[in-house]
Amino acid sequence: MKHNFGAGPCILPQDVFKEAAEAVLDFNGLSILEVSHRHKDFVAVMDEAIDLVKKVLQVPAGYSVAFLQGGATLGFSVAALNMQRQTKRAGYINTGTWASGAIKEAKKVGVDVDIFASSEDRNFCYIPKDFQIPTAVDYIHFTSNNTIYGTQFKDFPKTDLPLVCDMSSDIFSRTINVADFDLIYAGAQKNLGPAGATLYIVKDDALGKSTSPFMPTYLDLKQQIDKESMLNTPPVFSVYVSMLNLRNLLANGGVDAQQQKNEEKASLIYQEIDNNPSFRGAVDQADRSNMNVTFLLTDESRSGEFDSMWKDAGIVGLPGHRSVGGYRASMYNALPLESVRVLVDVMKEFNRKG
Amino acid sequence: MKHNFGAGPCILPQDVFKEAAEAVLDFNGLSILEVSHRHKDFVAVMDEAIDLVKKVLQVPAGYSVAFLQGGATLGFSVAALNMQRQTKRAGYINTGTWASGAIKEAKKVGVDVDIFASSEDRNFCYIPKDFQIPTAVDYIHFTSNNTIYGTQFKDFPKTDLPLVCDMSSDIFSRTINVADFDLIYAGAQKNLGPAGATLYIVKDDALGKSTSPFMPTYLDLKQQIDKESMLNTPPVFSVYVSMLNLRNLLANGGVDAQQQKNEEKASLIYQEIDNNPSFRGAVDQADRSNMNVTFLLTDESRSGEFDSMWKDAGIVGLPGHRSVGGYRASMYNALPLESVRVLVDVMKEFNRKG
């Protein structure tokens, strides 16, 4: 039994893996990999996946859901292309790597970016607060959770401007109010499904209003939604497994119940980090992510010893990103509480031996 | 046992389905769906997939291979963005639907398109010949095989200009001379792997020379290749299954042997179409595709009878595209000769009963 604390692509429920493997061998008499995306059996899968997203996140009327490809990196461009209006200016909050990528791609498609809040001054170890949201811009963009630094917005920015969010690494981990947003996008490979699908939730009112002179059809959310995510061949298997995973989430109490589990896991490990003198957290307490827990050894010279111990316990994916160092315990929806207990026990034992 | 004549996503070797299903359950102790793309085990998969493409197609030195997402539809834009140079003009051959899509997307990213050859006058039922290739353009673009109409280039256009080809539906089905091209692109979901990956083979010399003022990083082939297809999270499972399928192709004699099998299958069914008075081919004989065989009933009033017969024989995916009507037998690499025999037997039996 391995405990997969990897940052993504990441663990999904074991039942989902089983059902996915079965469908590779037999999905109504064919492999799911050889089924036409136009066949009614797959159209039903796509419809159910979209319906489940709406149900699980309580997406209100007036919003549409689409599955594209290209990950959040292409999403950075899609967001800036589709949301640019008359001013061609947008306000971005920079919380590191992914937010920085979104800023870079917005500029590349003609958006003048106002970075009105940033945590770059302390290597992105906190979430900016007390910022002044600009007014004369087309939209506001932020990244709800930073997988690398391990920070997470607990409260979202409040604004009457169109709000755009890259939720790749914490969507489906907690309740959100979709009505606060004009556009949410997310790579599937954390809490939704395998790599290869990218989710978009967009206010219908925001569609078809881009002022960009460049708009490849694939990147035009209006056309993607008009074609019900079938503008061209969708990533059939990734959508199928996402659908299975959303079914599983709903059957287990939905996002409310999942949020409780995630808080329990986070509380367990953060308490250990705070109480165990061999460790310290990498980011400000108030902004700690429930998805990606970053921490450091107080005595770096003991890293070899700690590494052996967690590896012996069956833990994988724990090394921190090179930008932060130390360790990162990613605890996505499907990671069981039991895996966190195993890690916490290793941390306790490591401290006793110190 | 079903005989899958679907136009794509399509049949792959049964052994590949088995190995893929196993990896969903266990790939070095984890599911392939939860493995980080940065883990050495997946980096090895990506490297092997790229190496296999090079080996199978005898890609010469000075060319690079990348796996992206978005299908050929996004490829239309990628091609036009990356290949535009000083003139911002390009010559396109219009053989229907996919070629038309490529033309539309090129225009959307600032390319002035010269459609110097087209078969639109006869509803795309042939491949244009005896055309004059323009000279004052940045590149020439064509689509090697049209899945909808069932036409295929037997000889490729000859030019000293950079040649660009969408080979989505016949790559790996026959030998090609990669050195003739500056850029080849192909959605995976025919002869390569499951939907969700898109293959690019590009001359290194063509990289980084775009004159487009608009270039999202994801669509920039130079940056994708510099990052070895890991600019962001790749479509892990689609690349993995593509790798398995290429291993299988190589172990079974490679493209040379596959081409022979494909010609045998095509010969069998086209002979039947030509000799069986109940059927007629939908396109000009010289331009018939070995991948997608389009044909019609001579007496349309008997379609219900024919449909019952092939369905009873376990055949799926035979109805023609709405643009052509009639029937389309897609015979990608993994479709066994035996399946074609079953279809031909049904056609003979149908004629006897007529």
mmCIF file of N, CA, C and O in Angstrom, chain A residues 134-174:
data_model
loop_
_atom_site.group_PDB
_atom_site.id
_atom_site.type_symbol
_atom_site.label_atom_id
_atom_site.label_comp_id
_atom_site.label_asym_id
_atom_site.label_seq_id
_atom_site.Cartn_x
_atom_site.Cartn_y
_atom_site.Cartn_z
ATOM 1 N N PRO A 134 -8.445 47.467 -8.483
ATOM 2 C CA PRO A 134 -8.590 48.546 -9.469
ATOM 3 C C PRO A 134 -10.013 48.565 -10.030
ATOM 4 O O PRO A 134 -10.743 47.573 -9.944
ATOM 5 N N THR A 135 -10.412 49.700 -10.552
ATOM 6 C CA THR A 135 -11.785 49.805 -11.053
ATOM 7 C C THR A 135 -11.850 49.821 -12.582
ATOM 8 O O THR A 135 -12.707 49.180 -13.171
ATOM 9 N N ALA A 136 -10.923 50.529 -13.216
ATOM 10 C CA ALA A 136 -11.011 50.686 -14.674
ATOM 11 C C ALA A 136 -10.323 49.530 -15.402
ATOM 12 O O ALA A 136 -9.396 49.728 -16.188
ATOM 13 N N VAL A 137 -10.773 48.325 -15.102
ATOM 14 C CA VAL A 137 -10.218 47.136 -15.769
ATOM 15 C C VAL A 137 -11.368 46.239 -16.227
ATOM 16 O O VAL A 137 -12.500 46.384 -15.765
ATOM 17 N N ASP A 138 -11.048 45.317 -17.129
ATOM 18 C CA ASP A 138 -12.086 44.438 -17.681
ATOM 19 C C ASP A 138 -12.453 43.300 -16.729
ATOM 20 O O ASP A 138 -13.586 42.828 -16.715
ATOM 21 N N TYR A 139 -11.457 42.833 -15.977
ATOM 22 C CA TYR A 139 -11.721 41.717 -15.049
ATOM 23 C C TYR A 139 -10.595 41.622 -14.024
ATOM 24 O O TYR A 139 -9.538 42.239 -14.186
ATOM 25 N N ILE A 140 -10.884 40.849 -12.977
ATOM 26 C CA ILE A 140 -9.908 40.584 -11.909
ATOM 27 C C ILE A 140 -9.585 39.088 -11.942
ATOM 28 O O ILE A 140 -10.492 38.260 -12.036
ATOM 29 N N HIS A 141 -8.304 38.761 -11.855
ATOM 30 C CA HIS A 141 -7.880 37.357 -11.920
ATOM 31 C C HIS A 141 -7.055 36.965 -10.696
ATOM 32 O O HIS A 141 -6.178 37.711 -10.269
ATOM 33 N N PHE A 142 -7.357 35.789 -10.148
ATOM 34 C CA PHE A 142 -6.498 35.251 -9.082
ATOM 35 C C PHE A 142 -6.463 33.723 -9.161
ATOM 36 O O PHE A 142 -7.223 33.102 -9.907
ATOM 37 N N THR A 143 -5.540 33.149 -8.403
ATOM 38 C CA THR A 143 -5.325 31.699 -8.364
ATOM 39 C C THR A 143 -5.688 31.250 -6.961
ATOM 40 O O THR A 143 -5.056 31.710 -5.995
ATOM 41 N N SER A 144 -6.707 30.393 -6.831
ATOM 42 C CA SER A 144 -7.253 30.133 -5.496
ATOM 43 C C SER A 144 -6.283 29.403 -4.573
ATOM 44 O O SER A 144 -6.328 29.585 -3.360
ATOM 45 N N ASN A 145 -5.422 28.570 -5.149
ATOM 46 C CA ASN A 145 -4.506 27.776 -4.324
ATOM 47 C C ASN A 145 -3.184 27.649 -5.056
ATOM 48 O O ASN A 145 -3.170 27.404 -6.257
ATOM 49 N N ASN A 146 -2.083 27.846 -4.322
ATOM 50 C CA ASN A 146 -0.787 27.678 -4.972
ATOM 51 C C ASN A 146 -0.147 26.359 -4.535
ATOM 52 O O ASN A 146 0.274 26.203 -3.383
ATOM 53 N N THR A 147 -0.068 25.440 -5.475
ATOM 54 C CA THR A 147 0.431 24.081 -5.180
ATOM 55 C C THR A 147 1.897 24.065 -4.772
ATOM 56 O O THR A 147 2.327 23.147 -4.078
ATOM 57 N N ILE A 148 2.661 25.036 -5.251
ATOM 58 C CA ILE A 148 4.110 25.006 -5.022
ATOM 59 C C ILE A 148 4.471 25.570 -3.656
ATOM 60 O O ILE A 148 5.219 24.955 -2.891
ATOM 61 N N TYR A 149 3.902 26.746 -3.341
ATOM 62 C CA TYR A 149 4.234 27.385 -2.062
ATOM 63 C C TYR A 149 3.356 26.854 -0.936
ATOM 64 O O TYR A 149 3.743 26.902 0.225
ATOM 65 N N GLY A 150 2.168 26.355 -1.292
ATOM 66 C CA GLY A 150 1.282 25.837 -0.258
ATOM 67 C C GLY A 150 0.447 26.916 0.403
ATOM 68 O O GLY A 150 0.222 26.876 1.616
ATOM 69 N N THR A 151 0.009 27.899 -0.395
ATOM 70 C CA THR A 151 -0.883 28.949 0.119
ATOM 71 C C THR A 151 -2.250 28.824 -0.541
ATOM 72 O O THR A 151 -2.364 28.302 -1.654
ATOM 73 N N GLN A 152 -3.272 29.324 0.164
ATOM 74 C CA GLN A 152 -4.642 29.191 -0.345
ATOM 75 C C GLN A 152 -5.484 30.382 0.118
ATOM 76 O O GLN A 152 -5.405 30.776 1.285
ATOM 77 N N PHE A 153 -6.253 30.933 -0.803
ATOM 78 C CA PHE A 153 -7.205 31.982 -0.426
ATOM 79 C C PHE A 153 -8.300 31.355 0.441
ATOM 80 O O PHE A 153 -8.962 30.400 0.000
ATOM 81 N N LYS A 154 -8.495 31.885 1.659
ATOM 82 C CA LYS A 154 -9.605 31.417 2.494
ATOM 83 C C LYS A 154 -10.855 32.219 2.156
ATOM 84 O O LYS A 154 -11.960 31.695 2.147
ATOM 85 N N ASP A 155 -10.664 33.518 1.911
ATOM 86 C CA ASP A 155 -11.765 34.367 1.436
ATOM 87 C C ASP A 155 -11.371 34.892 0.072
ATOM 88 O O ASP A 155 -10.229 35.302 -0.133
ATOM 89 N N PHE A 156 -12.326 34.893 -0.829
ATOM 90 C CA PHE A 156 -12.025 35.344 -2.183
ATOM 91 C C PHE A 156 -12.175 36.863 -2.277
ATOM 92 O O PHE A 156 -12.944 37.460 -1.508
ATOM 93 N N PRO A 157 -11.450 37.488 -3.207
ATOM 94 C CA PRO A 157 -11.588 38.937 -3.390
ATOM 95 C C PRO A 157 -13.042 39.305 -3.677
ATOM 96 O O PRO A 157 -13.747 38.581 -4.384
ATOM 97 N N LYS A 158 -13.473 40.420 -3.105
ATOM 98 C CA LYS A 158 -14.857 40.896 -3.330
ATOM 99 C C LYS A 158 -14.816 42.041 -4.329
ATOM 100 O O LYS A 158 -14.088 43.018 -4.127
ATOM 101 N N THR A 159 -15.581 41.918 -5.376
ATOM 102 C CA THR A 159 -15.581 42.956 -6.403
ATOM 103 C C THR A 159 -16.845 42.856 -7.239
ATOM 104 O O THR A 159 -17.429 41.775 -7.351
ATOM 105 N N ASP A 160 -17.245 43.978 -7.802
ATOM 106 C CA ASP A 160 -18.363 43.944 -8.746
ATOM 107 C C ASP A 160 -17.876 43.704 -10.166
ATOM 108 O O ASP A 160 -18.682 43.503 -11.081
ATOM 109 N N LEU A 161 -16.566 43.742 -10.350
ATOM 110 C CA LEU A 161 -16.001 43.466 -11.673
ATOM 111 C C LEU A 161 -16.083 41.965 -11.959
ATOM 112 O O LEU A 161 -16.169 41.159 -11.029
ATOM 113 N N PRO A 162 -16.029 41.597 -13.227
ATOM 114 C CA PRO A 162 -15.986 40.160 -13.534
ATOM 115 C C PRO A 162 -14.785 39.519 -12.839
ATOM 116 O O PRO A 162 -13.655 40.012 -12.957
ATOM 117 N N LEU A 163 -15.052 38.457 -12.106
ATOM 118 C CA LEU A 163 -14.002 37.784 -11.339
ATOM 119 C C LEU A 163 -13.643 36.472 -12.041
ATOM 120 O O LEU A 163 -14.525 35.686 -12.386
ATOM 121 N N VAL A 164 -12.348 36.256 -12.251
ATOM 122 C CA VAL A 164 -11.854 35.070 -12.962
ATOM 123 C C VAL A 164 -10.896 34.332 -12.043
ATOM 124 O O VAL A 164 -10.043 34.970 -11.407
ATOM 125 N N CYS A 165 -11.043 33.024 -11.953
ATOM 126 C CA CYS A 165 -10.179 32.276 -11.041
ATOM 127 C C CYS A 165 -9.666 30.980 -11.659
ATOM 128 O O CYS A 165 -10.428 30.195 -12.211
ATOM 129 N N ASP A 166 -8.358 30.769 -11.519
ATOM 130 C CA ASP A 166 -7.758 29.475 -11.813
ATOM 131 C C ASP A 166 -7.863 28.641 -10.544
ATOM 132 O O ASP A 166 -7.166 28.900 -9.565
ATOM 133 N N MET A 167 -8.770 27.668 -10.543
ATOM 134 C CA MET A 167 -9.004 26.817 -9.364
ATOM 135 C C MET A 167 -8.446 25.413 -9.547
ATOM 136 O O MET A 167 -8.936 24.459 -8.926
ATOM 137 N N SER A 168 -7.443 25.274 -10.392
ATOM 138 C CA SER A 168 -6.925 23.944 -10.730
ATOM 139 C C SER A 168 -6.697 23.051 -9.516
ATOM 140 O O SER A 168 -7.029 21.873 -9.541
ATOM 141 N N SER A 169 -6.128 23.613 -8.456
ATOM 142 C CA SER A 169 -5.672 22.699 -7.398
ATOM 143 C C SER A 169 -6.561 22.645 -6.176
ATOM 144 O O SER A 169 -6.243 21.923 -5.233
ATOM 145 N N ASP A 170 -7.691 23.357 -6.179
ATOM 146 C CA ASP A 170 -8.590 23.128 -5.036
ATOM 147 C C ASP A 170 -10.074 23.073 -5.392
ATOM 148 O O ASP A 170 -10.910 22.963 -4.491
ATOM 149 N N ILE A 171 -10.395 23.096 -6.680
ATOM 150 C CA ILE A 171 -11.801 22.962 -7.038
ATOM 151 C C ILE A 171 -12.298 21.588 -6.560
ATOM 152 O O ILE A 171 -11.543 20.612 -6.552
ATOM 153 N N PHE A 172 -13.537 21.538 -6.124
ATOM 154 C CA PHE A 172 -14.182 20.329 -5.579
ATOM 155 C C PHE A 172 -13.654 19.929 -4.194
ATOM 156 O O PHE A 172 -14.021 18.896 -3.670
ATOM 157 N N SER A 173 -12.790 20.772 -3.608
ATOM 158 C CA SER A 173 -12.282 20.444 -2.269
ATOM 159 C C SER A 173 -13.057 21.177 -1.186
ATOM 160 O O SER A 173 -12.922 20.864 -0.011
ATOM 161 N N ARG A 174 -13.863 22.180 -1.601
ATOM 162 C CA ARG A 174 -14.604 22.992 -0.634
ATOM 163 C C ARG A 174 -15.759 23.675 -1.365
ATOM 164 O O ARG A 174 -15.739 23.802 -2.586
#
